[in-house]
Structures are given as C-alpha cells and as structure tokens.
C-alpha positions as a LaTeX table, in Angstrom:
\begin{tabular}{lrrr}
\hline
Residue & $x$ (\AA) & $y$ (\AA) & $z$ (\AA) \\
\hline
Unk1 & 0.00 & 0.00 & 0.00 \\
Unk2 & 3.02 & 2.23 & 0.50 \\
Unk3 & 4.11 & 1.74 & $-2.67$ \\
Unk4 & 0.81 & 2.36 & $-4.17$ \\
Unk5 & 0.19 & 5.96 & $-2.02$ \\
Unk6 & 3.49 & 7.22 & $-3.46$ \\
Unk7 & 2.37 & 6.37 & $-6.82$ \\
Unk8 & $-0.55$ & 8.67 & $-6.20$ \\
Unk9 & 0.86 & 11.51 & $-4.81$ \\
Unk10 & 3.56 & 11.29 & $-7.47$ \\
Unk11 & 0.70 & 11.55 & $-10.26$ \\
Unk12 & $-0.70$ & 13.92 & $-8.55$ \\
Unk13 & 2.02 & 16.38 & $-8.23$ \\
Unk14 & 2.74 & 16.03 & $-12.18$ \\
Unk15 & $-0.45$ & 17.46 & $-12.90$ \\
Unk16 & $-0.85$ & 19.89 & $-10.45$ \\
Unk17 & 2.59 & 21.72 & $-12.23$ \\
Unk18 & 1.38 & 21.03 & $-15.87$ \\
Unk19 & $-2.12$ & 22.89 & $-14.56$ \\
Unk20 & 0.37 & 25.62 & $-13.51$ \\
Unk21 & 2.18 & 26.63 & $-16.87$ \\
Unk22 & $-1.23$ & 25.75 & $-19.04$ \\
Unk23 & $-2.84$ & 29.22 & $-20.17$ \\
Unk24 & $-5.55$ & 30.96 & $-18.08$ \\
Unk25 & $-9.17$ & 31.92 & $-19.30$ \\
Unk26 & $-9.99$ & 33.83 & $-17.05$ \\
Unk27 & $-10.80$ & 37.57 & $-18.29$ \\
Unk28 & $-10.61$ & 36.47 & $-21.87$ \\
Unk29 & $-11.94$ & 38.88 & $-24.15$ \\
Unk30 & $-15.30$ & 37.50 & $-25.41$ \\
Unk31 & $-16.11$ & 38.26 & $-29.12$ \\
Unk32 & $-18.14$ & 41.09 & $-30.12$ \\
Unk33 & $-18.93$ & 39.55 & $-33.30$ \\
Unk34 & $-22.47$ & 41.25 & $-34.39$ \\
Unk35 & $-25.37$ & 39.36 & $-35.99$ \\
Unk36 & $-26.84$ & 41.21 & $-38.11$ \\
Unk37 & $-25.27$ & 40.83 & $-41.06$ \\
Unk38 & $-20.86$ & 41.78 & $-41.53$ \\
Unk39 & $-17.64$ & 40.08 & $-40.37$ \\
Unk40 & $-16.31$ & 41.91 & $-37.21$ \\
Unk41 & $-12.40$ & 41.44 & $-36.82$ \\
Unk42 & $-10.83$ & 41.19 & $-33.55$ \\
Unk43 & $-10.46$ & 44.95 & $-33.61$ \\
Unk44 & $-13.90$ & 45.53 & $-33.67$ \\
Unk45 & $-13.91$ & 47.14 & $-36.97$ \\
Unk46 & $-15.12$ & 45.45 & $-40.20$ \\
Unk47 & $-13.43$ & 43.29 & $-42.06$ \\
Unk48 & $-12.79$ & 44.84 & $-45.43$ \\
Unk49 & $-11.74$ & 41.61 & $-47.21$ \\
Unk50 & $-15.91$ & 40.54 & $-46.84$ \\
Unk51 & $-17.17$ & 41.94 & $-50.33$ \\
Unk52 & $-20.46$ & 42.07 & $-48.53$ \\
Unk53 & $-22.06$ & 45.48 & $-48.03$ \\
Unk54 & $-22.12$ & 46.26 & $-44.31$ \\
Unk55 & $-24.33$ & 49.72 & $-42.92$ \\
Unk56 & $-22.98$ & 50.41 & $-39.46$ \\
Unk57 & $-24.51$ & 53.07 & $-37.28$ \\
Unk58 & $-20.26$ & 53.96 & $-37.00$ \\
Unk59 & $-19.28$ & 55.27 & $-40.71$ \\
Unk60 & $-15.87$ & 53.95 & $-40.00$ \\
Unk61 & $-16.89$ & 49.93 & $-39.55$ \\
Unk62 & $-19.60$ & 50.32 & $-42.90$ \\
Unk63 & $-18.52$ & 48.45 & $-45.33$ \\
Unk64 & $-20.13$ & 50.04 & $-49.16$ \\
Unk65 & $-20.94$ & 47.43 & $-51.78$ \\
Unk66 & $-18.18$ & 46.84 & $-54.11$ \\
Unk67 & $-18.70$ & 47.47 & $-57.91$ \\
Unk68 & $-18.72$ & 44.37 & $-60.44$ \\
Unk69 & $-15.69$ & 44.10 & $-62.57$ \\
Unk70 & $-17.94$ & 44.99 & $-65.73$ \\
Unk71 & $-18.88$ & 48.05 & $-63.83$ \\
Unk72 & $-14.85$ & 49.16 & $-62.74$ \\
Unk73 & $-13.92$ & 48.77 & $-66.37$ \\
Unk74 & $-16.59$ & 50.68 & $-67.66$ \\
Unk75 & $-15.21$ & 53.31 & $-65.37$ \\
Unk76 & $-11.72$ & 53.04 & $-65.77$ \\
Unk77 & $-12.06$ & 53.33 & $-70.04$ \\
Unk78 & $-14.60$ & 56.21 & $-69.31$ \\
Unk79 & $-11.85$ & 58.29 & $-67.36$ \\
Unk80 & $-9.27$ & 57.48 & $-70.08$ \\
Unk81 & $-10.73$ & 58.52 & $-73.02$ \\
Unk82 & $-10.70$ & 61.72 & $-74.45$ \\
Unk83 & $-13.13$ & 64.27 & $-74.22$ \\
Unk84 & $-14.47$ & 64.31 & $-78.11$ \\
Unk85 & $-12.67$ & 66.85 & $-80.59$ \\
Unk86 & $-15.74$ & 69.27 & $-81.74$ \\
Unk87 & $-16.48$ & 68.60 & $-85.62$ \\
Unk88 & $-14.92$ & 71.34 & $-87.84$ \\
Unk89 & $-16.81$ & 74.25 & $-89.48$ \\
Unk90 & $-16.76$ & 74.06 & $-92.87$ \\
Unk91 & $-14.12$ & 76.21 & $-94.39$ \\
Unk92 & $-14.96$ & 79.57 & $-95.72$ \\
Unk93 & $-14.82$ & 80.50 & $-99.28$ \\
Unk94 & $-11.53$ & 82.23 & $-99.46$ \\
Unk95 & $-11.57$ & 85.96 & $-99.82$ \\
Unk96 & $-9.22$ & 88.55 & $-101.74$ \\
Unk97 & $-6.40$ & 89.50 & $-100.05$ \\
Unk98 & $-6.80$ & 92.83 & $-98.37$ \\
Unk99 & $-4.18$ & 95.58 & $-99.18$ \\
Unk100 & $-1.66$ & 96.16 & $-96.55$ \\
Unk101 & $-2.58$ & 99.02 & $-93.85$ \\
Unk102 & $-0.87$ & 101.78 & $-93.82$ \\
Unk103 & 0.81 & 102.02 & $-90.31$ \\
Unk104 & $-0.82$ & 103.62 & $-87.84$ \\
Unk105 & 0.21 & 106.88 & $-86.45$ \\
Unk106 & 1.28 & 107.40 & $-82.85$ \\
Unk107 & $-1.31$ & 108.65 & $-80.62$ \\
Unk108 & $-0.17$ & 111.94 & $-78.76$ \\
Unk109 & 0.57 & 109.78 & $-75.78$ \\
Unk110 & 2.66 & 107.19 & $-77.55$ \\
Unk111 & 2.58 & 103.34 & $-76.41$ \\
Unk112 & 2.37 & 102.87 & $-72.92$ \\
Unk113 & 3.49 & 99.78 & $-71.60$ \\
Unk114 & 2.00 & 97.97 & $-68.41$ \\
Unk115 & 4.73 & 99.10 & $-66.59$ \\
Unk116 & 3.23 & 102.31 & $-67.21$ \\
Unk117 & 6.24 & 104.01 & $-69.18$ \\
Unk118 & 6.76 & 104.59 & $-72.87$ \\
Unk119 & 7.98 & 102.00 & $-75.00$ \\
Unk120 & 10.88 & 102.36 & $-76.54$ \\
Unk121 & 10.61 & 100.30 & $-79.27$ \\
Unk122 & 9.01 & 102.88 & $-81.20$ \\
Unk123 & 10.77 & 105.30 & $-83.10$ \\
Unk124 & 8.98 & 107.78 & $-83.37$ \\
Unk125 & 9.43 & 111.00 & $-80.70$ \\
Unk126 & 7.28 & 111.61 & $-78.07$ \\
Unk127 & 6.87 & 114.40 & $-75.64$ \\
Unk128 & 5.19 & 113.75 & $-72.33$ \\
Unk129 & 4.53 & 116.19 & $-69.53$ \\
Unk130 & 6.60 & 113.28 & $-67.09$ \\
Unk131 & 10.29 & 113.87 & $-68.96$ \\
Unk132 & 10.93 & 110.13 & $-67.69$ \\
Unk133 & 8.43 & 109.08 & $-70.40$ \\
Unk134 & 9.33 & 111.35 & $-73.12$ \\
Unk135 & 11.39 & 109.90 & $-76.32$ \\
Unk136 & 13.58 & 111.59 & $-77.90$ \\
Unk137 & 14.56 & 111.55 & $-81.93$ \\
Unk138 & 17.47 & 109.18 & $-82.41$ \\
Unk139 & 19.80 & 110.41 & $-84.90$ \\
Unk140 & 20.81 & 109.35 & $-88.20$ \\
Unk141 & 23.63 & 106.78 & $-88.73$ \\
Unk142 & 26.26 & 109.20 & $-89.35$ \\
Unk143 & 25.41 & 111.59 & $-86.70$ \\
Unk144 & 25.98 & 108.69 & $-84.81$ \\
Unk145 & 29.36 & 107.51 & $-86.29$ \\
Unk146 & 30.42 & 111.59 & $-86.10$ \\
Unk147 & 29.58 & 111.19 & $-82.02$ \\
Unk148 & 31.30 & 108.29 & $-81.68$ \\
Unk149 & 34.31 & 109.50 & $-83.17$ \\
Unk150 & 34.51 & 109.73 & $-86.72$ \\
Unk151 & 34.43 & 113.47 & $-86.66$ \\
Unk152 & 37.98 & 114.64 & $-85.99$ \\
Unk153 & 37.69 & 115.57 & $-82.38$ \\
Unk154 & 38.82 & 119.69 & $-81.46$ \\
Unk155 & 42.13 & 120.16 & $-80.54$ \\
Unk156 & 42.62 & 120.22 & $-76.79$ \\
Unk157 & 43.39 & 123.96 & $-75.38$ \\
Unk158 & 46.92 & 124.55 & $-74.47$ \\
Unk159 & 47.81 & 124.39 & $-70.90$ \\
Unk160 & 47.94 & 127.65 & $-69.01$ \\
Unk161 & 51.62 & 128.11 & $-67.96$ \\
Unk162 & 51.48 & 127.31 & $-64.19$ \\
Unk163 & 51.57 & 130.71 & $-62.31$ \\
Unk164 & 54.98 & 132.06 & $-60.34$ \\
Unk165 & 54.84 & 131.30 & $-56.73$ \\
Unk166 & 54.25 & 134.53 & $-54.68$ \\
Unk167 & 57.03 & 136.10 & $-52.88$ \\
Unk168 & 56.39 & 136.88 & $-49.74$ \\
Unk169 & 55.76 & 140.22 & $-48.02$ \\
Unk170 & 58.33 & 142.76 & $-47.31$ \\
Unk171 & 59.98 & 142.00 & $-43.68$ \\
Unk172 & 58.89 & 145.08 & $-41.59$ \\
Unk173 & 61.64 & 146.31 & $-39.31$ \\
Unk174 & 63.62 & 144.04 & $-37.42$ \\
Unk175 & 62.80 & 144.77 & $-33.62$ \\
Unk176 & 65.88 & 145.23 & $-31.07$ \\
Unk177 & 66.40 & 142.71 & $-28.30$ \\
Unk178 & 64.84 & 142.84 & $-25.05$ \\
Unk179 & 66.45 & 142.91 & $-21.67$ \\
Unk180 & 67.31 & 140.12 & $-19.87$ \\
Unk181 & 64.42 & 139.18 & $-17.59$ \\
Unk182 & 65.01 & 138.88 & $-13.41$ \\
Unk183 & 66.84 & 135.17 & $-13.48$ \\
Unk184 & 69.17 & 136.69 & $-16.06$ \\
Unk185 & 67.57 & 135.18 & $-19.84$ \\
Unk186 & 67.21 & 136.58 & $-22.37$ \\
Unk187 & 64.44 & 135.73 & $-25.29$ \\
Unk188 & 64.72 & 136.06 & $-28.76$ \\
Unk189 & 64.17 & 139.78 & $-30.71$ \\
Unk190 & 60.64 & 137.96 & $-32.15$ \\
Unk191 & 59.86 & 136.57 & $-28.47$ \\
Unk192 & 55.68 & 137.15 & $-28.02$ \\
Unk193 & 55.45 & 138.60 & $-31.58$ \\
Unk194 & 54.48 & 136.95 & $-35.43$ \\
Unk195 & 57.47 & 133.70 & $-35.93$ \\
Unk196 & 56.42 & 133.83 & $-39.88$ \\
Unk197 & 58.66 & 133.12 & $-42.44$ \\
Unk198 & 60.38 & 137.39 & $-42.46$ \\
Unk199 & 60.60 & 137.19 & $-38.89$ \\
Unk200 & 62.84 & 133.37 & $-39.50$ \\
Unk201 & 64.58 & 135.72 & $-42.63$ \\
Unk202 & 65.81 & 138.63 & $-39.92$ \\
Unk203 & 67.17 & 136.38 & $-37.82$ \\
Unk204 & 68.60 & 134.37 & $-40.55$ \\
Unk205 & 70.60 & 137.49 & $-41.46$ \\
Unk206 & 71.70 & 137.75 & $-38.42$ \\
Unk207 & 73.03 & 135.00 & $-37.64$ \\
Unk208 & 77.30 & 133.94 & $-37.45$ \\
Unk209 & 77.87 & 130.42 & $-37.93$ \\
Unk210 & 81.33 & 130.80 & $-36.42$ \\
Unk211 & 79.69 & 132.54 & $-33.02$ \\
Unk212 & 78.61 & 130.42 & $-30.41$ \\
Unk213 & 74.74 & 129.85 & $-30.83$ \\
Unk214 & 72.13 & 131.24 & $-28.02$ \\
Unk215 & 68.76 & 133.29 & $-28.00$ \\
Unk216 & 70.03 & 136.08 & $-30.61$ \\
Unk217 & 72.34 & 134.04 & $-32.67$ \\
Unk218 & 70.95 & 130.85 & $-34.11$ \\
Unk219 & 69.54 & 129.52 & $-37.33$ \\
Unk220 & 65.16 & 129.57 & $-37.59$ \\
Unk221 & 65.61 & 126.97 & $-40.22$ \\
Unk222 & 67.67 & 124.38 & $-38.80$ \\
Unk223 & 65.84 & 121.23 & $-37.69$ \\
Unk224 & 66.32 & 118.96 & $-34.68$ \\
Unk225 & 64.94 & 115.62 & $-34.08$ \\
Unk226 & 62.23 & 116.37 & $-36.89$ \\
Unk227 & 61.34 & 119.99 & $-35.58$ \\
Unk228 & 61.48 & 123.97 & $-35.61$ \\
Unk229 & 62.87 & 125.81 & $-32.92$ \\
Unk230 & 61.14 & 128.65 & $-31.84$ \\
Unk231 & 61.81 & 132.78 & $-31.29$ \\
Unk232 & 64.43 & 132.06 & $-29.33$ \\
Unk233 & 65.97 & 128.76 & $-30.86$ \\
Unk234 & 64.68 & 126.79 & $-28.30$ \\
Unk235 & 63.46 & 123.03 & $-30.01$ \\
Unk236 & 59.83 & 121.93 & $-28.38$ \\
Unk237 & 60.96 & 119.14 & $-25.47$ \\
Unk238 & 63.80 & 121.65 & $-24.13$ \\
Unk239 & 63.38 & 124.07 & $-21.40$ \\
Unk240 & 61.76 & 127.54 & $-21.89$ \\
Unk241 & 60.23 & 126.57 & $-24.91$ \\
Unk242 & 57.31 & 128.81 & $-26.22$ \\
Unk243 & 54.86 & 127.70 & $-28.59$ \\
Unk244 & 55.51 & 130.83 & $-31.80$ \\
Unk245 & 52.90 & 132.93 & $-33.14$ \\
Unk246 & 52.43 & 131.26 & $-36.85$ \\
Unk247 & 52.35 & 133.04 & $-39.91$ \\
Unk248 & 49.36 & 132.86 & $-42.40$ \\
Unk249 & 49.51 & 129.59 & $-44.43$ \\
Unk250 & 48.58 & 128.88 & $-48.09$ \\
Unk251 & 49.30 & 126.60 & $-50.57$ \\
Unk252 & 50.77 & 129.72 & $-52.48$ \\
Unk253 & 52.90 & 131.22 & $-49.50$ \\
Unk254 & 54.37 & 127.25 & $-48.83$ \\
Unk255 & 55.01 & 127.19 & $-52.20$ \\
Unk256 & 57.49 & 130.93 & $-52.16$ \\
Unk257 & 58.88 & 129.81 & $-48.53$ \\
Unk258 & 60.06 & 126.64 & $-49.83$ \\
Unk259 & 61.88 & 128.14 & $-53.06$ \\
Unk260 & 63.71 & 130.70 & $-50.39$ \\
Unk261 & 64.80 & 127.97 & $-48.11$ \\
Unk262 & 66.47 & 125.89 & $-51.22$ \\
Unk263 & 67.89 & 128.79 & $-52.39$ \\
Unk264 & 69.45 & 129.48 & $-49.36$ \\
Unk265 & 70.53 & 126.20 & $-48.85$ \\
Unk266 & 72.07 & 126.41 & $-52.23$ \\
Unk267 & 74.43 & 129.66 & $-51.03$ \\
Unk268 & 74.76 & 128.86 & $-47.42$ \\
Unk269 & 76.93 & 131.28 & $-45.26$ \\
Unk270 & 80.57 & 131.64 & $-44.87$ \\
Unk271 & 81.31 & 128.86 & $-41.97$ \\
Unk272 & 77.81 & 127.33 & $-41.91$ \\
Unk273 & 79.12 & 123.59 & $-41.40$ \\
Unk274 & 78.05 & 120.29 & $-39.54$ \\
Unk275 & 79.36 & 121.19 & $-35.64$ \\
Unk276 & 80.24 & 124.93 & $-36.22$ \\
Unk277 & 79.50 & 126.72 & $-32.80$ \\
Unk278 & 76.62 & 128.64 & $-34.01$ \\
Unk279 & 75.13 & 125.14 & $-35.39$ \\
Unk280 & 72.32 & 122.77 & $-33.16$ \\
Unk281 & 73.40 & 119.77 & $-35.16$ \\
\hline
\end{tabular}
C-alpha cells in the first residue's frame, strides 16, 4: 500500500505543475462579433476583405458594396478617353487679299506699356509732360558715327603756364632785443610777436655760424629731431620753450617759402658747417 500511495501523490504532483504553466481563461476577451449581417475582426472594426455590403450606425466599420468588374472597367475606359474633338466648321470660301494698312500713327501719348512708361521700341518721338516718359529723336547713322568719333575731335586747349609762386611780403623792421628778464635770460628779438617766415629771414641774417649759438644768434631753419625751434631757438621738449605765433599759411605762400629755403641752402653762409658753434646739429 506504500508503494501504491506514493504512486498517487507522485501523479498527482505532475499534474498539479502542468495545470500551472497551461494558459488561463480567465478575463478572456469575449467576441463582439455582431449578428446582423458583416464580419467583425478582432479589432472591432469590419473586415474589409468581406465583399459584402455592411451599414454600421459607425461610418468607420460600414462596409459600401463593391462594384462588379464589368462596372470598374466601364469606369476606368470612361476616365481614359478623351473628351471628343468638336467637328470642324466648314471652311470659308476664301476671300481677296486685303491691301496692306498703312501704319498707324502714334497717338499723342505714344505706347504705354504695363509698366506704365513709354515704350521704346518705337521710333517715333514723343513728348510727355513726365520727362521720364518722353522719347527723344534718335539720330541718323552718321550723326551717330560723327559722335562716336569719326568726326575729328577739337584740338585740346593749351595748358595755361602754371603761375609764379608769390614772394612773400616785405619784412617790416627788425625789432631790437629785449632785456634780460630777473633770473638773467634773455628771449629772442621775435619773443611774443608773429614767428612767420620774415621774422625766421631777420634772424637768418643775423646769424654767425662761427659765433657760439644762443637766443640772438641761431639759425630759424635748422631742424632737430624732426622739428622747428622757436623765437628764441629753443626746439619743443627743451626748457623755456614757447609755442611761436604762426604766420598765415597757403598753398601759395608754402610754395614761395620753400623756393627761399632751397635757395638758401644752395648759397649757405661763410662757416655754416656740420658742428660749427653757431650750429644745433
């Protein structure tokens, strides 16, 4: 009997774990198939591949009838063809052949295009009150080649000789040189008045290469480092230097000052030589 219980129980337990792994029913969608008329898929919507005609109160799930094939072709050949060509007239009896108008004229406003300007196609002139719409009369082919150049072109004037530089103005009289001030220097004779170019002349005239340089005895139109000394010879960056009282400049007056410096240049003085004591440089 021991044998036999084991047995049992053995059985049983086999089928207890196939029940386990088998496939449950429970809350299995039942089928909404309808019955009155229609194949419902499992989607609940119609099945289309059921030529029968299905009215649904839902559009979507109606199903229309389907035409017979007769029918499609009939349909398919009637969209094809071609709508009939209408039958000809008959031809008229040919008339003479009228003689060729005479061109017509242009109306006082010309041809307007849609643009709303004249068209300049035509030849013929055309004055509007708007001069952007006005055509002029084109000229004749040789008027043309003469504009263009075939007509010897006019000699060109002569130059006017360029005009002589003017000299500048007369020096007015050289002033005499101040007293020394309390802490014993003394400024140049054109100190606080017009440093133009017959003020730099005076002192030019003036002035000894061979003499040691100062205040009263220098040159106005030696250079240093790129610049002009002023009334005094003193070189802007040095000590006591005074900005000068310019002189009226022109293109003219540049032009005069700078054939008196090369001309001077050209002659310089007795003694005037790189390191003489009355020399900067």
């Amino acid at each position: 009997h021991y044998k036999t219980k084991m047995k049992l129980a053995i059985a049983a337990l086999v089928l207890g774990s196939a029940a386990a792994f088998s496939p449950s029913t429970f809350g299995a969608r039942q089928s909404t198939a309808l019955f009155n008329g229609g194949h419902i898929g499992s989607g609940g919507m119609a099945d289309t591949r059921n030529p029968d005609a299905l009215n649904h109160e839902d559009p979507r799930k109606s199903i229309s009838a389907a035409p017979s094939f007769e029918e499609y072709l009939k349909s398919r050949d009637a969209a094809a063809a071609p709508a009939p060509a209408p039958a000809a007239a008959a031809p008229a009896p040919a008339a003479a052949a009228p003689a060729p108008a005479a061109p017509a004229a242009p109306s006082a406003e010309g041809h307007i295009g849609s643009g709303g300007m004249a068209d300049t196609r035509i030849v013929e002139t055309l004055q509007h009150e708007d001069p952007r719409k006005s055509i002029s009369a084109a000229p004749s082919f040789e008027e043309y080649l003469k504009s263009r150049g075939g007509a010897p072109a006019a000699a060109a004037p002569a130059a006017a000789a360029p005009a002589a530089p003017a000299a500048p103005a007369a020096p007015a009289a050289v002033p005499s040189a101040a007293a020394p001030g309390s802490d014993g220097f003394q400024y140049g004779i054109y100190d606080g008045q017009k440093w133009d170019h017959n003020a730099k002349k005076a002192v030019y005239d003036q002035w000894d290469p061979t003499a040691p340089r100062s205040t009263l005895n220098f040159n106005p139109f030696e250079t240093f480092g790129g610049n002009s000394p002023d009334a005094s010879g003193i070189y802007p960056g040095e000590n006591r230097y005074k900005d000068p009282i310019r002189g009226d400049v022109s293109y003219a007056i540049m032009m005069a000052e700078k054939a008196d410096i090369e001309a001077m240049n050209a002659n310089p003085k007795a003694g005037d030589a790189p390191g003489a004591p009355g020399r900067k440089n």
